[in-house]
Coordinates of C-alpha atoms and ligand atoms in Angstrom, one line a residue:
X1 CA 0.0 0.0 0.0
X2 CA 1.5 3.4 -0.9
X3 CA 1.9 6.1 1.7
X4 CA -1.0 8.3 0.6
X5 CA -3.4 5.3 0.5
X6 CA -2.2 4.2 3.9
X7 CA -2.8 7.6 5.4
X8 CA -6.3 8.0 3.8
X9 CA -7.4 4.6 5.0
X10 CA -6.1 5.1 8.5
X11 CA -7.9 8.4 8.6
X12 CA -11.2 6.7 7.8
X13 CA -10.4 4.2 10.6
X14 CA -9.5 7.0 13.1
X15 CA -13.1 8.3 12.9
X16 CA -14.4 4.9 14.0
X17 CA -14.3 3.5 17.5
X18 CA -11.1 1.6 18.4
X19 CA -10.7 -2.1 18.0
X20 CA -12.4 -4.2 20.7
X21 CA -9.9 -5.5 23.2
X22 CA -9.9 -7.4 26.5
X23 CA -7.7 -8.1 29.5
X24 CA -7.7 -9.7 32.9
X25 CA -6.4 -8.2 36.1
X26 CA -6.0 -10.5 39.1
X27 CA -8.5 -13.4 38.8
X28 CA -10.4 -14.7 35.9
X29 CA -12.9 -11.9 35.2
X30 CA -12.5 -10.5 31.6
X31 CA -12.5 -6.7 31.2
X32 CA -13.6 -5.6 27.6
X33 CA -13.0 -2.3 26.0
X34 CA -11.2 -0.2 23.4
X35 CA -8.8 2.7 23.0
X36 CA -10.1 5.6 20.9
X37 CA -9.3 9.2 20.5
X38 CA -8.1 11.8 18.1
X39 CA -4.9 10.3 16.8
X40 CA -1.8 11.6 15.1
X41 CA -3.0 10.5 11.6
X42 CA -4.5 14.0 11.0
X43 CA -1.2 15.7 11.8
X44 CA 0.6 13.5 9.3
X45 CA -2.1 14.2 6.7
X46 CA -1.7 18.0 7.1
X47 CA 2.0 17.6 6.5
X48 CA 1.9 15.2 3.6
X49 CA 2.4 16.9 0.2
X50 CA 1.0 13.7 -1.5
X51 CA -2.4 14.6 0.1
X52 CA -2.2 18.4 0.5
X53 CA -0.8 18.8 -3.1
X54 CA -3.7 17.0 -4.8
X55 CA -5.8 19.0 -7.2
X56 CA -9.4 19.6 -6.0
X57 CA -12.1 17.5 -7.6
X58 CA -14.6 20.3 -7.0
X59 CA -14.8 24.0 -6.0
X60 CA -17.5 25.2 -3.6
X61 CA -18.3 28.9 -3.1
X62 CA -19.5 30.3 0.2
X63 CA -19.6 33.6 2.2
X64 CA -17.9 32.4 5.4
X65 CA -16.2 29.0 6.1
X66 CA -16.0 28.0 9.7
X67 CA -13.3 25.3 10.3
X68 CA -13.8 23.1 13.4
X69 CA -17.0 22.0 15.0
X70 CA -16.0 22.2 18.7
X71 CA -17.9 24.6 21.0
X72 CA -16.1 27.6 19.5
X73 CA -16.9 26.8 15.9
X74 CA -20.5 25.9 16.7
X75 CA -20.9 29.2 18.7
X76 CA -19.5 31.2 15.7
X77 CA -21.9 29.5 13.3
X78 CA -24.9 30.0 15.5
X79 CA -24.0 33.7 15.7
X80 CA -23.8 34.1 12.0
X81 CA -27.2 32.5 11.5
X82 CA -28.7 34.6 14.3
X83 CA -27.5 37.7 12.6
X84 CA -29.2 36.7 9.3
X85 CA -26.2 35.1 7.5
X86 CA -27.1 32.0 5.5
X87 CA -24.1 31.8 3.2
X88 CA -21.7 29.9 5.4
X89 CA -20.5 26.3 5.9
X90 CA -19.0 24.7 9.0
X91 CA -16.6 21.8 8.4
X92 CA -15.6 19.3 11.1
X93 CA -13.1 16.5 10.7
X94 CA -14.9 14.1 12.9
X95 CA -18.2 12.3 12.1
X96 CA -19.9 14.3 14.9
X97 CA -19.2 17.8 16.0
X98 CA -18.3 18.4 19.6
X99 CA -14.5 18.3 19.8
X100 CA -13.4 18.0 23.4
X101 CA -17.1 18.0 24.5
X102 CA -17.8 14.9 22.4
X103 CA -19.7 12.0 24.0
X104 CA -20.3 8.3 23.6
X105 CA -22.8 5.7 24.9
X106 CA -23.4 2.0 25.7
X107 CA -26.4 0.0 26.7
X108 CA -26.2 1.5 30.3
X109 CA -25.8 5.2 29.7
X110 CA -24.5 8.1 27.6
X111 CA -21.2 9.4 28.8
X112 CA -18.6 12.1 28.0
X113 CA -15.2 11.7 26.4
X114 CA -14.1 15.0 27.7
X115 CA -16.0 18.0 29.2
X116 CA -18.5 17.0 31.8
X117 CA -20.1 20.1 33.3
X118 CA -20.6 23.9 33.3
X119 CA -20.7 26.0 36.5
X120 CA -23.5 28.4 37.2
X121 CA -23.3 31.1 34.4
X122 CA -21.8 34.4 35.3
X123 CA -24.8 36.8 35.3
X124 CA -23.6 39.4 32.9
X125 CA -22.9 37.0 30.0
X126 CA -26.0 38.0 28.0
X127 CA -25.5 35.9 24.8
X128 CA -24.5 32.9 26.9
X129 CA -27.6 33.3 29.1
X130 CA -29.8 33.5 26.0
X131 CA -28.3 30.3 24.7
X132 CA -29.0 28.6 28.0
X133 CA -32.6 29.9 28.0
X134 CA -33.0 28.7 24.4
X135 CA -32.1 25.1 25.3
X136 CA -34.2 25.1 28.5
X137 CA -31.3 25.1 31.0
X138 CA -32.5 28.5 32.3
X139 CA -36.3 28.4 32.8
X140 CA -36.9 32.0 33.9
X141 CA -35.7 34.7 36.3
X142 CA -36.7 35.7 39.8
X143 CA -37.7 39.2 40.9
X144 CA -34.0 40.1 41.4
X145 CA -33.1 38.9 37.9
X146 CA -31.3 35.7 39.1
X147 CA -31.8 32.8 36.7
X148 CA -33.8 29.8 37.6
X149 CA -31.9 26.7 36.6
X150 CA -33.8 23.7 35.3
X151 CA -33.7 21.2 38.3
X152 CA -33.3 18.3 35.9
X153 CA -29.8 19.6 34.9
X154 CA -28.6 20.8 38.3
X155 CA -26.3 18.1 39.7
X156 CA -28.4 16.0 42.0
X157 CA -27.2 15.3 45.6
X158 CA -24.8 14.1 46.7
X159 CA -22.5 16.2 44.6
X160 CA -19.0 15.3 45.7
X161 CA -16.9 13.3 48.1
X162 CA -13.1 12.7 48.9
X163 CA -11.5 9.5 49.8
X164 CA -9.0 10.5 52.5
X165 CA -7.3 8.4 55.2
X166 CA -9.4 5.4 54.4
X167 CA -12.7 7.3 54.7
X168 CA -15.1 9.0 52.2
X169 CA -15.7 12.5 53.5
X170 CA -18.4 14.8 52.0
X171 CA -17.0 17.6 49.8
X172 CA -13.6 17.6 48.1
X173 CA -11.7 20.2 50.1
X174 CA -9.6 18.0 52.4
X175 CA -10.6 18.0 56.0
X176 CA -10.9 14.5 57.5
X177 CA -7.9 13.7 59.7
X178 CA -6.1 16.9 58.9
X179 CA -4.5 18.8 61.9
X180 CA -6.2 22.1 62.9
X181 CA -3.2 24.1 61.7
X182 CA -3.9 22.8 58.1
X183 CA -7.6 23.4 58.4
X184 CA -6.9 27.0 59.4
X185 CA -4.7 27.6 56.4
X186 CA -7.3 26.2 54.1
X187 CA -9.9 28.6 55.6
X188 CA -7.5 31.5 55.2
X189 CA -6.9 30.6 51.6
X190 CA -10.6 30.3 50.7
X191 CA -11.2 33.7 52.4
X192 CA -8.4 35.2 50.3
X193 CA -10.0 33.7 47.1
X194 CA -13.3 35.3 48.1
X195 CA -11.5 38.6 48.2
X196 CA -10.1 38.1 44.7
X197 CA -13.6 37.1 43.5
X198 CA -14.8 40.6 44.5
X199 CA -11.7 42.5 43.6
X200 CA -11.5 45.2 40.9
X201 CA -8.5 46.8 39.3
X202 CA -7.8 50.6 39.0
X203 CA -9.4 50.4 35.6
X204 CA -12.7 49.5 37.2
X205 CA -12.7 46.0 35.7
X206 CA -13.1 42.8 37.6
X207 CA -9.7 41.3 38.6
X208 CA -10.7 37.9 37.4
X209 CA -13.4 37.7 34.8
X210 CA -15.0 35.3 32.3
X211 CA -14.2 35.8 29.5
X212 CA -10.6 36.2 30.5
X213 CA -10.3 39.1 28.1
X214 CA -12.6 41.2 30.2
X215 CA -10.3 41.0 33.2
X216 CA -8.5 44.0 34.7
X217 CA -5.1 45.1 33.3
X218 CA -4.1 46.4 36.7
X219 CA -0.5 45.5 37.3
X220 CA -1.2 44.3 40.9
X221 CA -3.1 41.4 39.2
X222 CA -1.0 41.0 36.1
X223 CA 2.1 40.2 38.1
X224 CA 0.3 37.0 39.3
X225 CA 0.7 35.7 35.8
X226 CA 4.5 35.8 36.1
X227 CA 4.8 33.3 39.0
X228 CA 3.5 29.8 39.4
X229 CA 0.6 28.9 41.6
X230 CA 2.9 26.7 43.7
X231 CA 5.3 29.6 44.3
X232 CA 2.5 32.1 45.0
X233 CA 1.3 29.7 47.8
X234 CA 4.7 29.6 49.4
X235 CA 5.2 33.4 49.1
X236 CA 2.0 33.9 50.9
X237 CA 2.9 31.5 53.7
X238 CA 0.6 28.7 52.6
X239 CA 2.6 25.5 53.3
X240 CA -0.1 23.0 54.5
X241 CA 0.3 19.7 52.5
X242 CA -3.5 19.3 52.4
X243 CA -3.9 22.7 50.8
X244 CA -1.0 22.1 48.4
X245 CA -2.6 18.8 47.3
X246 CA -6.0 20.5 46.8
X247 CA -4.7 23.4 44.8
X248 CA -2.6 21.1 42.6
X249 CA -5.8 19.0 42.1
X250 CA -7.7 22.1 41.0
X251 CA -5.0 23.1 38.5
X252 CA -4.9 19.6 37.1
X253 CA -8.7 19.4 37.0
X254 CA -9.3 22.7 35.1
X255 CA -6.1 23.2 33.1
X256 CA -4.7 19.7 32.9
X257 CA -1.6 21.4 34.3
X258 CA 0.5 20.8 37.5
X259 CA 0.4 23.8 39.9
X260 CA 4.2 24.1 39.5
X261 CA 3.6 25.0 35.8
X262 CA 0.2 26.8 36.0
X263 CA 0.4 30.6 36.5
X264 CA -0.9 32.0 39.8
X265 CA -3.3 34.2 37.8
X266 CA -4.8 31.1 36.2
X267 CA -4.8 29.2 39.6
X268 CA -6.6 32.1 41.3
X269 CA -9.0 32.5 38.4
X270 CA -10.3 28.9 39.1
X271 CA -11.7 30.3 42.4
X272 CA -12.3 33.9 41.6
X273 CA -13.5 33.9 38.0
X274 CA -16.8 32.0 38.6
X275 CA -19.3 34.3 40.1
X276 CA -22.6 33.0 38.9
X277 CA -25.6 33.2 41.1
X278 CA -28.9 31.4 40.6
X279 CA -32.3 31.8 42.2
X280 CA -32.6 28.1 43.0
X281 CA -29.0 26.8 43.5
X282 CA -26.0 27.4 45.8
X283 CA -23.1 29.3 44.2
X284 CA -20.9 26.3 43.7
X285 CA -23.5 24.1 42.0
X286 CA -22.8 22.5 38.7
X287 CA -25.0 21.9 35.7
X288 CA -24.4 18.5 34.1
X289 CA -25.9 15.6 32.0
X290 CA -25.0 11.9 31.7
X291 CA -23.3 12.7 28.4
X292 CA -21.6 15.8 29.9
X293 CA -21.3 18.9 27.7
X294 CA -22.1 16.6 24.7
X295 CA -25.7 17.6 25.6
X296 CA -25.0 21.3 25.1
X297 CA -23.2 20.5 21.8
X298 CA -26.4 18.8 20.6
X299 CA -28.4 21.8 21.5
X300 CA -26.0 24.2 19.7
X301 CA -26.3 22.2 16.5
X302 CA -30.1 22.3 16.3
X303 CA -30.5 25.3 14.1
X304 CA -27.2 25.1 12.2
X305 CA -27.3 21.4 11.3
X306 CA -27.9 22.0 7.6
X307 CA -24.8 24.1 7.4
X308 CA -22.5 21.5 8.9
X309 CA -20.3 19.2 6.8
X310 CA -18.9 16.5 9.2
X311 CA -16.1 14.1 8.1
X312 CA -14.4 17.0 6.3
X313 CA -10.8 17.8 7.1
X314 CA -9.2 21.2 6.3
X315 CA -5.8 20.6 4.7
X316 CA -4.5 24.1 4.1
X317 CA -5.6 27.7 4.0
X318 CA -4.5 29.9 1.1
X319 CA -5.0 33.7 1.6
X320 CA -3.4 34.8 -1.7
X321 CA -5.8 36.4 -4.2
X322 CA -9.3 37.4 -3.4
X323 CA -11.0 35.8 -0.4
X324 CA -9.7 32.6 1.2
X325 CA -9.3 29.1 -0.4
X326 CA -9.4 26.1 1.9
X327 CA -8.5 22.8 0.5
X328 CA -10.4 20.0 2.2
X329 CA -10.6 16.2 2.2
X330 CA -14.0 14.5 2.4
X331 CA -13.1 11.5 4.5
X332 CA -15.9 9.1 3.3
X333 CA -15.3 9.7 -0.5
X334 CA -11.6 10.6 -0.2
X335 CA -12.4 13.5 -2.6
X336 CA -10.4 16.7 -2.4
X337 CA -12.4 19.9 -2.6
X338 CA -11.6 23.6 -2.6
X339 CA -13.9 25.8 -0.6
X340 CA -13.6 29.4 -1.7
X341 CA -15.0 31.9 0.9
X342 CA -15.0 35.6 1.4
X343 CA -14.0 35.1 5.0
X344 CA -12.9 32.2 7.1
X345 CA -13.1 31.4 10.9
X346 CA -10.5 29.0 12.1
X347 CA -12.1 27.5 15.2
X348 CA -9.2 25.0 15.4
X349 CA -6.4 24.9 17.9
X350 CA -3.3 27.0 17.0
X351 CA -1.1 23.9 16.6
X352 CA -3.4 22.8 13.8
X353 CA -3.5 26.4 12.4
X354 CA 0.3 26.4 12.2
X355 CA -0.1 23.6 9.7
X356 CA -3.1 24.9 7.9
X357 CA -1.2 28.2 7.4
X358 CA 2.0 26.4 6.6
X359 CA 3.5 29.2 4.5
X360 CA 3.6 31.4 7.6
X361 CA 6.9 30.4 9.2
X362 CA 6.9 33.1 11.8
X363 CA 3.4 32.0 13.1
X364 CA 4.5 28.4 13.2
X365 CA 7.5 29.3 15.3
X366 CA 5.5 31.5 17.7
X367 CA 2.9 28.8 18.2
X368 CA 5.6 26.1 18.8
X369 CA 7.4 28.3 21.3
X370 CA 4.4 29.5 23.3
X371 CA 1.3 27.2 23.0
X372 CA 1.6 24.1 25.3
X373 CA -1.2 21.5 25.1
X374 CA -1.7 18.9 27.9
X375 CA -2.6 15.4 27.0
X376 CA -5.4 13.6 28.9
X377 CA -6.8 10.1 29.2
X378 CA -10.5 9.7 30.0
X379 CA -11.9 6.3 30.6
X380 CA -15.6 5.4 30.8
X381 CA -15.8 2.4 33.2
X382 CA -18.9 0.2 33.2
X383 CA -19.2 -1.7 36.4
X384 CA -21.5 -3.5 38.7
X385 CA -22.0 -1.7 42.0
X386 CA -18.5 -1.4 43.6
X387 CA -17.9 -2.2 47.3
X388 CA -17.8 1.0 49.3
X389 CA -15.5 2.0 52.2
X390 CA -17.1 3.8 55.1
X391 CA -18.3 7.4 54.9
X392 CA -20.2 9.3 52.3
X393 CA -22.0 7.3 49.6
X394 CA -21.3 7.3 45.8
X395 CA -21.6 10.9 44.6
X396 CA -21.5 12.7 41.2
X397 CA -17.8 13.6 41.7
X398 CA -15.6 11.1 43.6
X399 CA -12.0 12.1 44.2
X400 CA -9.1 10.3 45.8
X401 CA -6.7 12.3 48.1
X402 CA -3.2 12.0 46.6
X403 CA -4.6 9.8 43.8
X404 CA -2.8 9.7 40.4
X405 CA -5.9 10.7 38.5
X406 CA -8.7 13.1 39.4
X407 CA -11.0 10.3 40.5
X408 CA -14.3 9.7 38.6
X409 CA -17.6 11.3 37.9
X410 CA -20.6 9.0 37.9
X411 CA -22.2 9.5 34.5
X412 CA -25.3 7.5 35.5
X413 CA -25.9 9.9 38.5
X414 CA -28.0 12.3 36.3
X415 CA -30.1 9.5 34.8
X416 CA -33.5 10.1 36.3
X417 CA -35.1 7.1 37.8
X418 CA -32.2 4.8 36.8
X419 CA -31.9 1.8 39.2
X420 CA -30.1 -0.7 37.0
X421 CA -27.4 -3.0 38.3
X422 CA -24.6 -1.2 36.4
X423 CA -23.1 2.2 36.5
X424 CA -20.8 4.2 34.2
X425 CA -17.9 6.0 35.9
X426 CA -15.9 8.6 33.9
X427 CA -12.3 8.4 35.2
X428 CA -10.1 11.5 34.4
X429 CA -6.3 11.5 34.2
X430 CA -4.4 14.6 33.0
X431 CA -1.0 13.4 32.0
X432 CA 1.2 15.8 33.9
X433 CA 4.1 13.9 35.3
X434 CA 6.5 14.7 32.4
X435 CA 6.7 17.3 29.7
X436 CA 3.6 17.4 27.6
X437 CA 5.3 16.1 24.4
X438 CA 6.9 13.2 26.3
X439 CA 3.5 12.3 27.9
X440 CA 1.9 12.4 24.5
X441 CA 4.4 9.9 23.1
X442 CA 4.1 7.6 26.1
X443 CA 0.3 7.7 25.9
X444 CA 0.3 6.6 22.3
X445 CA 2.4 3.6 23.2
X446 CA 0.3 2.4 26.1
X447 CA -1.8 -0.8 25.5
X448 CA -5.4 -1.3 26.7
X449 CA -4.1 -3.5 29.5
X450 CA -1.6 -0.7 30.5
X451 CA -4.4 1.8 30.9
X452 CA -6.7 -0.6 32.8
X453 CA -3.8 -1.5 35.2
X454 CA -3.1 2.2 35.8
X455 CA -6.7 2.9 36.6
X456 CA -6.9 -0.2 38.8
X457 CA -3.8 0.9 40.8
X458 CA -5.4 4.3 41.4
X459 CA -8.8 3.0 42.5
X460 CA -8.1 -0.3 44.2
X461 CA -7.6 1.2 47.7
X462 CA -11.1 2.7 47.6
X463 CA -12.7 -0.1 45.7
X464 CA -11.1 -3.4 46.6
X465 CA -13.4 -5.5 44.3
X466 CA -12.3 -3.6 41.1
X467 CA -11.0 -6.8 39.5
X468 CA -14.3 -8.6 39.7
X469 CA -16.8 -5.8 39.2
X470 CA -15.5 -3.9 36.2
X471 CA -17.0 -5.2 32.9
X472 CA -15.9 -2.6 30.3
X473 CA -13.5 0.3 29.9
X474 CA -13.8 2.7 27.0
X475 CA -10.4 4.6 26.9
X476 CA -10.1 7.9 25.1
X477 CA -6.8 9.6 24.7
X478 CA -6.6 13.3 24.0
X479 CA -3.1 14.0 22.6
X480 CA -3.6 17.8 22.8
X481 CA -6.4 17.9 25.3
X482 CA -6.3 21.5 26.4
X483 CA -4.2 24.6 26.4
X484 CA -1.9 25.0 29.4
X485 CA -2.0 28.4 31.1
X486 CA 1.7 28.5 32.0
X487 CA 3.5 31.6 33.3
X488 CA 3.2 34.7 31.1
X489 CA 0.7 33.1 28.7
X490 CA -2.6 34.6 29.6
X491 CA -1.3 38.1 30.0
X492 CA 1.6 37.8 27.6
X493 CA 1.7 39.5 24.2
X494 CA 1.6 36.3 22.1
X495 CA -1.9 35.2 23.1
X496 CA -3.3 38.6 22.0
X497 CA -1.1 38.6 18.9
X498 CA -2.5 35.3 17.7
X499 CA -6.1 36.5 18.1
X500 CA -5.5 39.2 15.4
X501 CA -7.2 38.5 12.1
X502 CA -5.0 37.6 9.1
X503 CA -5.2 39.7 5.9
X504 CA -8.6 41.0 7.0
X505 CA -10.2 37.7 6.1
X506 CA -9.1 34.9 8.4
X507 CA -10.4 35.1 12.0
X508 CA -9.5 32.9 14.9
X509 CA -11.9 31.4 17.5
X510 CA -10.5 28.5 19.5
X511 CA -10.6 28.4 23.3
X512 CA -6.8 28.1 23.4
X513 CA -6.8 31.8 22.6
X514 CA -8.3 32.4 26.0
X515 CA -5.6 30.5 27.8
X516 CA -8.2 28.7 29.8
X517 CA -10.2 25.9 28.2
X518 CA -13.7 26.0 29.4
X519 CA -17.1 26.1 27.7
X520 CA -17.8 29.8 28.3
X521 CA -14.4 30.8 26.8
X522 CA -15.0 28.6 23.7
X523 CA -18.5 30.1 23.4
X524 CA -17.1 33.6 23.7
X525 CA -14.2 33.1 21.2
X526 CA -16.8 31.9 18.6
X527 CA -19.0 34.9 19.2
X528 CA -16.1 37.3 18.9
X529 CA -14.9 35.9 15.6
X530 CA -18.4 35.8 14.1
X531 CA -19.0 39.5 15.2
X532 CA -15.7 40.5 13.5
X533 CA -16.8 38.7 10.3
X534 CA -20.2 40.4 10.4
X535 CA -18.4 43.8 10.7
X536 CA -15.9 43.0 7.9
Ligands
LIG601 C1 -10.6 15.8 29.3 C2 -11.2 17.1 29.2 C3 -12.2 17.5 30.1 C4 -12.8 18.8 30.0 N1 -13.8 19.1 30.9 C5 -14.4 20.3 30.8 C6 -15.6 20.6 31.6 O1 -16.0 19.7 32.4 N2 -16.2 21.8 31.5 C7 -15.7 22.7 30.5 O2 -16.3 23.8 30.4 N3 -14.7 22.4 29.7 C8 -14.0 21.2 29.8 N4 -13.0 21.0 29.0 C9 -12.6 22.0 28.0 C10 -13.2 22.0 26.6 O3 -12.1 21.8 25.8 C11 -13.9 23.3 26.3 O4 -15.0 23.5 27.2 C12 -14.4 23.3 24.8 O5 -15.2 22.2 24.5 C13 -13.4 23.6 23.8 O6 -14.0 23.9 22.5 P1 -13.2 24.5 21.3 O7 -14.1 24.6 20.2 O8 -12.4 25.7 21.7 O9 -12.1 23.3 21.0 P2 -12.1 21.8 20.4 O10 -13.0 21.1 21.3 O11 -10.7 21.5 20.4 O12 -12.7 21.9 19.0 C14 -11.9 22.0 17.8 C15 -12.6 21.3 16.7 O13 -11.8 21.4 15.5 C16 -11.8 20.1 14.8 N5 -10.6 20.1 13.9 C17 -9.3 20.1 14.2 N6 -8.6 20.1 13.1 C18 -9.4 20.2 12.0 C19 -9.2 20.2 10.6 N7 -8.0 20.2 10.1 N8 -10.3 20.3 9.8 C20 -11.6 20.3 10.4 N9 -11.8 20.2 11.7 C21 -10.7 20.2 12.5 C22 -11.7 19.1 15.9 O14 -12.1 17.8 15.5 C23 -12.6 19.8 17.0 O15 -14.0 19.3 16.8 C24 -12.4 19.7 29.0 C25 -11.4 19.3 28.1 C26 -10.8 18.1 28.1 C27 -9.8 17.7 27.1

């Protein structure tokens, strides 16, 4: 088989679920499953002149081409339609839009492959609130203007627990068995975060805002972007091991990044950026579905479905001449097409853009030098009811103190009335022990059995009957899971520079341009790019 044929065929395979596999841990019970995930075939494809150099079989004309059907691309497309534009196309390489918010399912439940929840929405995000109203997440407003959140989508009790010192405590802020001195430090830390949540800069803007771009430029806050979260803790006399574990957990949870690498500005934003209040829910409540944010992705597609071309990979972007020409590969037919548009929105991560805009060497170098993407492994584990240790019962979020991963979310928790014998647990592991590139290479080499043993090692202390009760493990590896907000990235010049449109006709929309990868930021990046196109 020649190289081009090999790449095209493996690309078609990459869009399908992985091959079925099985393994045994201790004992005879067989654990079935597969490894899936965005693989490196796409990267090879974008670099292969045998594919990118092929002449198009067809030319398509449109007003605006949106590349990428993650939350940011869908948000851009929705905005274009809302504003009366109908001459646009959205292309997505996968069979289904969704990107990092994609989901899967089995006979027990739907489950997420990535994003699982949104927090209560910040109350001034008008367009975002409108979207949540449109899809029935917000059902109305009280006399004070606070949103009423649909009870079906608010996380049911119990929300979270932590396995610490052999006991499941309620809540994930460590407390059980910690000395009073540590508890006092945690209390002081949370009070300080509360101060940051309310803080404003000399420019009158909130110190920590969503979107990140609306935050204050006051130097007293910007300087926090120049040190790591770990160093900031020590500088502020926070040395309690329990607090350090918790803050590192938070940075790994939201940014896939160790707190020695995450900037203190990003680390504090985790606590201070979310300010949403609701009429019928406590401030730290979460909004979630069995399939995670895959549910929101389905809602976003409703009106724009006719404009979406799934299974279509952008190969390169040419800005010479009038408008923009994007060469694409239609995966099912293996046809090469050229889409000629007046304007183009790249809702793809910058490491992909550096290949799409391959002629721009300076851009390529800047992206390689400054944009770090953390790999993740997410495993959906189908099990019969696991034996529980003492303390709080199974909750939506179940975290293990000093565990290797972040613990697991019970996807079946939000299935109303579900009382079946099985449950689906979504286990999250940000790969943060080595440099991102090394972790990516190591992750690609791990076998199904390697991943299952790693999860087993992490969960066995809390669930001693793991070997007998786990039936299926659906492993998903994200090579470039999310942008890492390392020091000087969020408030550095490069992030802003990369947001600038190219030649007045290529606009950028991915959440990596926010420096923090969350639904609201992806939604905002899409709106911003679409508004710029509408004004062009
Ligand atoms: C494991 C994990 C857990 C997460 N959990 C949460 C959570 O609980 N809550 C939360 O708010 N956020 C979470 N996130 C962050 C999540 O990434 C964002 O919320 C959001 O979904 C990002 O959307 P995006 O459009 O910016 O990017 P992406 O999701 O990366 O979308 C980019 C899209 O472009 C497509 N694409 C790439 N190259 C091409 C090409 N050449 N041609 C055509 N299409 C292309 C991709 O297939 C993809 O669909 C999580 C992320 C990960 C990895």
